Short mmCIF file of C-alpha atoms in Angstrom, two decimals:
data_model
loop_
_atom_site.label_atom_id
_atom_site.label_comp_id
_atom_site.label_asym_id
_atom_site.label_seq_id
_atom_site.Cartn_x
_atom_site.Cartn_y
_atom_site.Cartn_z
CA UNK A 23 -28.18 -54.49 -69.01
CA UNK A 24 -26.36 -56.69 -71.54
CA UNK A 25 -23.71 -59.33 -70.93
CA UNK A 26 -21.03 -60.68 -73.27
CA UNK A 27 -19.69 -64.17 -72.53
CA UNK A 28 -16.45 -65.42 -74.06
CA UNK A 29 -14.49 -68.67 -73.76
CA UNK A 30 -10.84 -67.66 -73.72
CA UNK A 31 -8.66 -70.58 -74.85
CA UNK A 32 -5.33 -68.88 -75.67
CA UNK A 33 -4.53 -65.73 -73.71
CA UNK A 34 -1.18 -65.37 -75.49
CA UNK A 35 -3.03 -64.79 -78.77
CA UNK A 36 -5.91 -62.74 -77.38
CA UNK A 37 -5.59 -61.61 -73.78
CA UNK A 38 -8.10 -60.28 -71.24
CA UNK A 39 -7.36 -56.62 -71.75
CA UNK A 40 -7.81 -56.89 -75.54
CA UNK A 41 -11.25 -58.45 -75.11
CA UNK A 42 -12.27 -55.91 -72.48
CA UNK A 43 -11.03 -52.94 -74.52
CA UNK A 44 -12.95 -54.13 -77.63
CA UNK A 45 -16.13 -54.59 -75.61
CA UNK A 46 -15.66 -51.18 -74.01
CA UNK A 47 -15.11 -49.62 -77.45
CA UNK A 48 -18.33 -51.17 -78.79
CA UNK A 49 -20.25 -50.01 -75.72
CA UNK A 50 -19.07 -46.42 -76.16
CA UNK A 51 -20.15 -46.44 -79.79
CA UNK A 52 -23.62 -47.38 -78.56
CA UNK A 53 -23.39 -44.66 -75.89
CA UNK A 54 -23.41 -47.26 -73.13
CA UNK A 55 -21.25 -47.65 -70.03
CA UNK A 56 -19.14 -50.73 -69.25
CA UNK A 57 -19.84 -51.94 -65.71
CA UNK A 58 -16.88 -54.31 -65.42
CA UNK A 59 -15.97 -57.91 -66.07
CA UNK A 60 -15.83 -61.27 -64.35
CA UNK A 61 -13.53 -64.28 -64.68
CA UNK A 62 -15.19 -67.64 -64.17
CA UNK A 63 -12.64 -70.18 -62.97
CA UNK A 64 -8.88 -69.74 -62.59
CA UNK A 65 -6.43 -67.66 -64.59
CA UNK A 66 -2.64 -67.83 -65.12
CA UNK A 67 -0.57 -65.06 -63.53
CA UNK A 68 1.11 -64.39 -66.89
CA UNK A 69 -2.22 -63.32 -68.38
CA UNK A 70 -2.79 -60.79 -65.58
CA UNK A 71 0.76 -59.41 -65.91
CA UNK A 72 0.36 -59.06 -69.68
CA UNK A 73 -2.74 -56.95 -69.08
CA UNK A 74 -0.87 -54.92 -66.46
CA UNK A 75 1.94 -54.13 -68.90
CA UNK A 76 -0.63 -52.92 -71.43
CA UNK A 77 -2.15 -50.42 -68.99
CA UNK A 78 1.26 -49.37 -67.66
CA UNK A 79 2.34 -48.48 -71.20
CA UNK A 80 -1.01 -46.93 -72.13
CA UNK A 81 -1.14 -44.67 -69.08
CA UNK A 82 2.62 -44.10 -68.76
CA UNK A 83 2.70 -45.53 -65.24
CA UNK A 84 5.69 -46.69 -63.22
CA UNK A 85 4.72 -49.87 -61.37
CA UNK A 86 7.34 -52.43 -60.34
CA UNK A 87 5.67 -54.58 -57.69
CA UNK A 88 3.75 -57.63 -58.90
CA UNK A 89 1.07 -57.08 -56.26
CA UNK A 90 0.39 -53.57 -57.55
CA UNK A 91 0.29 -54.79 -61.14
CA UNK A 92 -2.38 -57.33 -60.19
CA UNK A 93 -4.33 -54.60 -58.37
CA UNK A 94 -4.11 -52.36 -61.45
CA UNK A 95 -5.66 -55.05 -63.66
CA UNK A 96 -8.44 -55.73 -61.15
CA UNK A 97 -9.28 -52.02 -61.19
CA UNK A 98 -8.98 -51.44 -64.96
CA UNK A 99 -11.00 -54.53 -65.91
CA UNK A 100 -13.49 -54.09 -63.08
CA UNK A 101 -12.93 -57.66 -61.97
CA UNK A 102 -14.55 -57.04 -58.58
CA UNK A 103 -17.61 -55.27 -59.97
CA UNK A 104 -19.87 -58.35 -59.73
CA UNK A 105 -18.11 -60.42 -57.06
CA UNK A 106 -14.85 -59.71 -55.23
CA UNK A 107 -11.83 -60.97 -57.15
CA UNK A 108 -9.40 -62.53 -54.65
CA UNK A 109 -6.02 -63.07 -56.38
CA UNK A 110 -5.03 -65.80 -53.90
CA UNK A 111 -8.09 -67.83 -54.88
CA UNK A 112 -8.36 -67.01 -58.59
CA UNK A 113 -4.78 -66.83 -59.91
CA UNK A 114 -3.37 -70.34 -60.45
CA UNK A 115 0.16 -69.68 -59.21
CA UNK A 116 -1.06 -67.93 -56.05
CA UNK A 117 -3.54 -70.71 -55.28
CA UNK A 118 -0.84 -73.38 -55.59
CA UNK A 119 1.58 -71.34 -53.50
CA UNK A 120 -1.00 -71.00 -50.72
CA UNK A 121 -1.61 -74.76 -50.62
CA UNK A 122 1.94 -76.03 -50.87
CA UNK A 123 4.69 -75.37 -48.36
CA UNK A 124 7.54 -74.08 -50.50
CA UNK A 125 10.99 -75.02 -49.18
CA UNK A 126 12.51 -72.69 -51.79
CA UNK A 127 11.13 -69.69 -49.87
CA UNK A 128 11.73 -70.89 -46.31
CA UNK A 129 14.05 -68.08 -45.23
CA UNK A 130 12.49 -65.37 -47.39
CA UNK A 131 9.22 -65.76 -45.51
CA UNK A 132 10.71 -65.57 -42.02
CA UNK A 133 10.47 -62.42 -39.94
CA UNK A 134 13.66 -60.39 -39.59
CA UNK A 135 13.91 -61.43 -35.94
CA UNK A 136 13.45 -65.15 -36.65
CA UNK A 137 15.98 -65.12 -39.48
CA UNK A 138 18.56 -63.32 -37.35
CA UNK A 139 18.00 -65.77 -34.48
CA UNK A 140 18.62 -68.67 -36.86
CA UNK A 141 21.83 -67.08 -38.11
CA UNK A 142 23.00 -66.76 -34.51
CA UNK A 143 22.03 -70.31 -33.58
CA UNK A 144 24.31 -73.35 -33.34
CA UNK A 145 23.57 -74.48 -36.88
CA UNK A 146 25.25 -74.27 -40.28
CA UNK A 147 22.19 -72.71 -41.86
CA UNK A 148 21.51 -69.97 -42.64
CA UNK A 149 25.21 -69.20 -42.99
CA UNK A 150 27.53 -66.81 -44.78
CA UNK A 151 26.20 -67.67 -48.22
CA UNK A 152 22.60 -66.93 -47.27
CA UNK A 153 23.60 -63.74 -45.47
CA UNK A 154 25.68 -62.55 -48.44
CA UNK A 155 22.68 -62.95 -50.76
CA UNK A 156 20.48 -61.08 -48.26
CA UNK A 157 23.00 -58.24 -47.88
CA UNK A 158 23.10 -57.93 -51.68
CA UNK A 159 19.29 -57.81 -51.78
CA UNK A 160 19.30 -55.06 -49.15
CA UNK A 161 21.91 -53.08 -51.10
CA UNK A 162 19.81 -53.31 -54.22
CA UNK A 163 16.63 -52.46 -52.31
CA UNK A 164 18.26 -49.34 -50.82
CA UNK A 165 19.32 -48.27 -54.31
CA UNK A 166 15.75 -48.81 -55.47
CA UNK A 167 14.47 -46.70 -52.57
CA UNK A 168 16.83 -43.81 -53.41
CA UNK A 169 15.72 -43.91 -57.04
CA UNK A 170 12.03 -43.93 -56.07
CA UNK A 171 12.53 -40.99 -53.67
CA UNK A 172 13.99 -39.03 -56.58
CA UNK A 173 11.35 -40.08 -59.12
CA UNK A 174 8.06 -38.18 -59.22
CA UNK A 175 9.50 -35.34 -57.13
CA UNK A 176 8.61 -32.02 -58.76
CA UNK A 177 12.05 -30.71 -57.85
CA UNK A 178 13.67 -33.47 -59.94
CA UNK A 179 10.97 -34.12 -62.56
CA UNK A 180 13.40 -33.48 -65.42
CA UNK A 181 15.31 -36.55 -64.20
CA UNK A 182 12.31 -38.91 -64.34
CA UNK A 183 13.26 -40.45 -67.71
CA UNK A 184 16.76 -41.26 -66.37
CA UNK A 185 15.37 -42.77 -63.15
CA UNK A 186 12.99 -44.96 -65.17
CA UNK A 187 16.04 -46.43 -66.93
CA UNK A 188 17.72 -47.63 -63.72
CA UNK A 189 14.79 -48.47 -61.42
CA UNK A 190 13.78 -51.85 -62.91
CA UNK A 191 17.32 -53.18 -62.53
CA UNK A 192 17.38 -52.47 -58.79
CA UNK A 193 13.89 -53.84 -58.25
CA UNK A 194 14.46 -57.05 -60.25
CA UNK A 195 17.86 -57.58 -58.68
CA UNK A 196 16.76 -57.51 -55.06
CA UNK A 197 13.94 -59.93 -55.80
CA UNK A 198 16.34 -62.34 -57.52
CA UNK A 199 18.92 -62.03 -54.75
CA UNK A 200 16.25 -62.82 -52.16
CA UNK A 201 15.57 -66.11 -53.96
CA UNK A 202 19.28 -66.93 -53.76
CA UNK A 203 19.12 -66.72 -49.95
CA UNK A 204 17.10 -69.92 -49.99
CA UNK A 205 18.88 -71.42 -53.00
CA UNK A 206 22.14 -71.29 -51.07
CA UNK A 207 20.56 -73.29 -48.24
CA UNK A 208 18.99 -75.78 -50.66
CA UNK A 209 22.39 -76.33 -52.30
CA UNK A 210 24.09 -76.93 -48.94
CA UNK A 211 21.39 -79.37 -47.82
CA UNK A 212 21.76 -81.31 -51.08
CA UNK A 213 25.50 -81.57 -50.48
CA UNK A 214 25.00 -82.83 -46.90
CA UNK A 215 22.44 -85.39 -48.14
CA UNK A 216 24.84 -86.60 -50.84
CA UNK A 217 27.63 -87.06 -48.28
CA UNK A 218 25.33 -89.32 -46.23
CA UNK A 219 24.60 -91.71 -49.10
CA UNK A 220 25.73 -95.31 -48.74
CA UNK A 221 29.00 -96.30 -50.45
CA UNK A 222 29.20 -100.00 -49.65
CA UNK A 223 29.27 -101.25 -53.23
CA UNK A 224 31.24 -99.95 -56.25
CA UNK A 225 27.94 -98.90 -57.86
CA UNK A 226 26.93 -96.94 -54.75
CA UNK A 227 30.34 -95.30 -54.64
CA UNK A 228 29.94 -94.07 -58.24
CA UNK A 229 26.44 -92.74 -57.55
CA UNK A 230 27.57 -91.06 -54.34
CA UNK A 231 30.51 -89.34 -56.04
CA UNK A 232 28.28 -88.08 -58.86
CA UNK A 233 25.75 -86.71 -56.36
CA UNK A 234 28.46 -85.04 -54.27
CA UNK A 235 30.09 -83.46 -57.34
CA UNK A 236 26.75 -82.17 -58.59
CA UNK A 237 25.75 -80.77 -55.19
CA UNK A 238 29.16 -79.21 -54.61
CA UNK A 239 29.05 -77.49 -57.97
CA UNK A 240 25.69 -75.99 -57.01
CA UNK A 241 27.25 -74.79 -53.72
CA UNK A 242 29.78 -72.92 -55.88
CA UNK A 243 27.32 -71.77 -58.52
CA UNK A 244 24.82 -70.07 -56.18
CA UNK A 245 27.28 -67.65 -54.49
CA UNK A 246 28.81 -67.03 -57.92
CA UNK A 247 25.33 -65.98 -59.07
CA UNK A 248 25.12 -63.65 -56.06
CA UNK A 249 28.40 -62.08 -57.17
CA UNK A 250 27.23 -61.65 -60.74
CA UNK A 251 23.81 -60.30 -59.85
CA UNK A 252 25.32 -57.74 -57.45
CA UNK A 253 28.10 -56.81 -59.86
CA UNK A 254 25.63 -56.06 -62.66
CA UNK A 255 24.32 -53.07 -60.72
CA UNK A 256 27.44 -50.89 -60.78
CA UNK A 257 26.64 -49.16 -64.12
CA UNK A 258 23.15 -48.32 -62.87
CA UNK A 259 24.47 -47.14 -59.50
CA UNK A 260 27.01 -44.95 -61.26
CA UNK A 261 24.16 -43.26 -63.19
CA UNK A 262 22.03 -42.93 -60.07
CA UNK A 263 24.92 -41.48 -58.04
CA UNK A 264 25.05 -38.50 -60.40
CA UNK A 265 21.36 -37.58 -60.16
CA UNK A 266 19.80 -38.99 -56.97
CA UNK A 267 18.00 -36.90 -54.36
CA UNK A 268 20.83 -36.04 -51.92
CA UNK A 269 18.44 -36.27 -48.96
CA UNK A 270 18.97 -40.03 -49.36
CA UNK A 271 22.76 -39.75 -49.52
CA UNK A 272 23.53 -41.99 -46.54
CA UNK A 273 21.03 -44.59 -47.79
CA UNK A 274 22.76 -44.87 -51.14
CA UNK A 275 26.17 -45.04 -49.46
CA UNK A 276 24.97 -47.96 -47.33
CA UNK A 277 23.50 -49.59 -50.44
CA UNK A 278 26.84 -49.45 -52.25
CA UNK A 279 28.71 -50.94 -49.28
CA UNK A 280 26.08 -53.68 -48.95
CA UNK A 281 26.62 -54.73 -52.57
CA UNK A 282 30.40 -54.70 -52.14
CA UNK A 283 30.06 -56.78 -48.95
CA UNK A 284 27.70 -59.22 -50.66
CA UNK A 285 30.28 -59.81 -53.39
CA UNK A 286 33.05 -60.25 -50.82
CA UNK A 287 30.98 -62.74 -48.81
CA UNK A 288 29.85 -64.68 -51.87
CA UNK A 289 33.45 -64.84 -53.11
CA UNK A 290 34.54 -66.35 -49.79
CA UNK A 291 31.89 -69.05 -50.27
CA UNK A 292 32.98 -69.73 -53.84
CA UNK A 293 36.60 -70.11 -52.75
CA UNK A 294 35.93 -72.40 -49.78
CA UNK A 295 33.79 -74.70 -51.92
CA UNK A 296 36.37 -74.73 -54.69
CA UNK A 297 39.00 -75.89 -52.22
CA UNK A 298 39.87 -79.50 -52.91
CA UNK A 299 38.24 -79.45 -56.35
CA UNK A 300 40.14 -80.23 -59.50
CA UNK A 301 40.75 -76.83 -61.09
CA UNK A 302 42.05 -78.54 -64.22
CA UNK A 303 38.31 -78.77 -64.94
CA UNK A 304 37.97 -75.81 -67.32
CA UNK A 305 34.47 -74.91 -66.08
CA UNK A 306 35.61 -74.60 -62.47
CA UNK A 307 38.85 -72.90 -63.46
CA UNK A 308 37.01 -70.26 -65.51
CA UNK A 309 34.47 -69.74 -62.72
CA UNK A 310 37.24 -69.25 -60.16
CA UNK A 311 39.04 -66.74 -62.36
CA UNK A 312 35.87 -64.80 -63.07
CA UNK A 313 34.93 -64.70 -59.38
CA UNK A 314 38.34 -63.19 -58.62
CA UNK A 315 37.81 -60.63 -61.39
CA UNK A 316 34.43 -59.62 -59.98
CA UNK A 317 35.86 -59.24 -56.47
CA UNK A 318 38.61 -56.90 -57.68
CA UNK A 319 36.24 -54.99 -59.94
CA UNK A 320 33.68 -54.52 -57.15
CA UNK A 321 36.21 -52.84 -54.85
CA UNK A 322 37.15 -50.39 -57.59
CA UNK A 323 33.53 -49.69 -58.60
CA UNK A 324 32.34 -49.21 -55.02
CA UNK A 325 35.18 -46.81 -54.23
CA UNK A 326 34.56 -44.71 -57.35
CA UNK A 327 30.78 -44.57 -56.86
CA UNK A 328 31.18 -43.66 -53.18
CA UNK A 329 33.47 -40.80 -54.26
CA UNK A 330 30.82 -39.55 -56.67
CA UNK A 331 28.17 -39.72 -53.93
CA UNK A 332 30.46 -38.01 -51.44
CA UNK A 333 30.96 -35.06 -53.80
CA UNK A 334 27.20 -34.50 -54.11
CA UNK A 335 25.77 -31.81 -51.79
#
């Protein structure tokens, strides 16, 4: 048995999969088998995902979930052939995440029951902004589900290339909207903290006003992002509505209404936080106008897409 040891200093120039593939190529030329590989120390997540994209393209796979991409690389590079490769202990980002309590993912990591109980409790958080982001994530996730239940089905295999065009948008969107559930809460907490700052001296008054203005803008910006992220999906939903597996008809209908509701709820949050602000500020004025445009557009898009879905048998 032979072993090749390499010190990898710049994975963006030469990544894991390139080294492994070259070694495997040399082994085959010598009529030898490659047993696997081993990483000594820690590795950045980006390096693993770069390797995953290589094998996804090479083997024409459809993998969206990060967890499955990591698993693919472990299998293709034989990273557990000598000793078990535990991503939580060997990938830098996962190791840090395990050791640090992340306030940015507080609500995302709650059970459905615990989150719902918090919404129903006598507390401002999680409120309408958080729920709007979650409803948008669910709408996008349902759309993703309908696309996946159409893809890879022999009955609809001629549609696979079209499904591959829309699937990543739904998958990426619901993951980004989930993050905004917590970002909405973080923004609100920052605003509350700014309101509690001392204002006894002129200097403190200036600092307090700046902090309040900054926090309040973030309270407007986050639901506006929810609106935009949800609104971006209409073109992809329109394409999916024409070709999806009709056994998932009700699921896609619910998904469309979830996205419309998310935009409505996020708009309500934008408007209430804009109240009392100086709309002569061009940034706020433009944001307010665009939010109104998205709200109107979403009603029209949802109605038209639901009509398309309804006509499918």
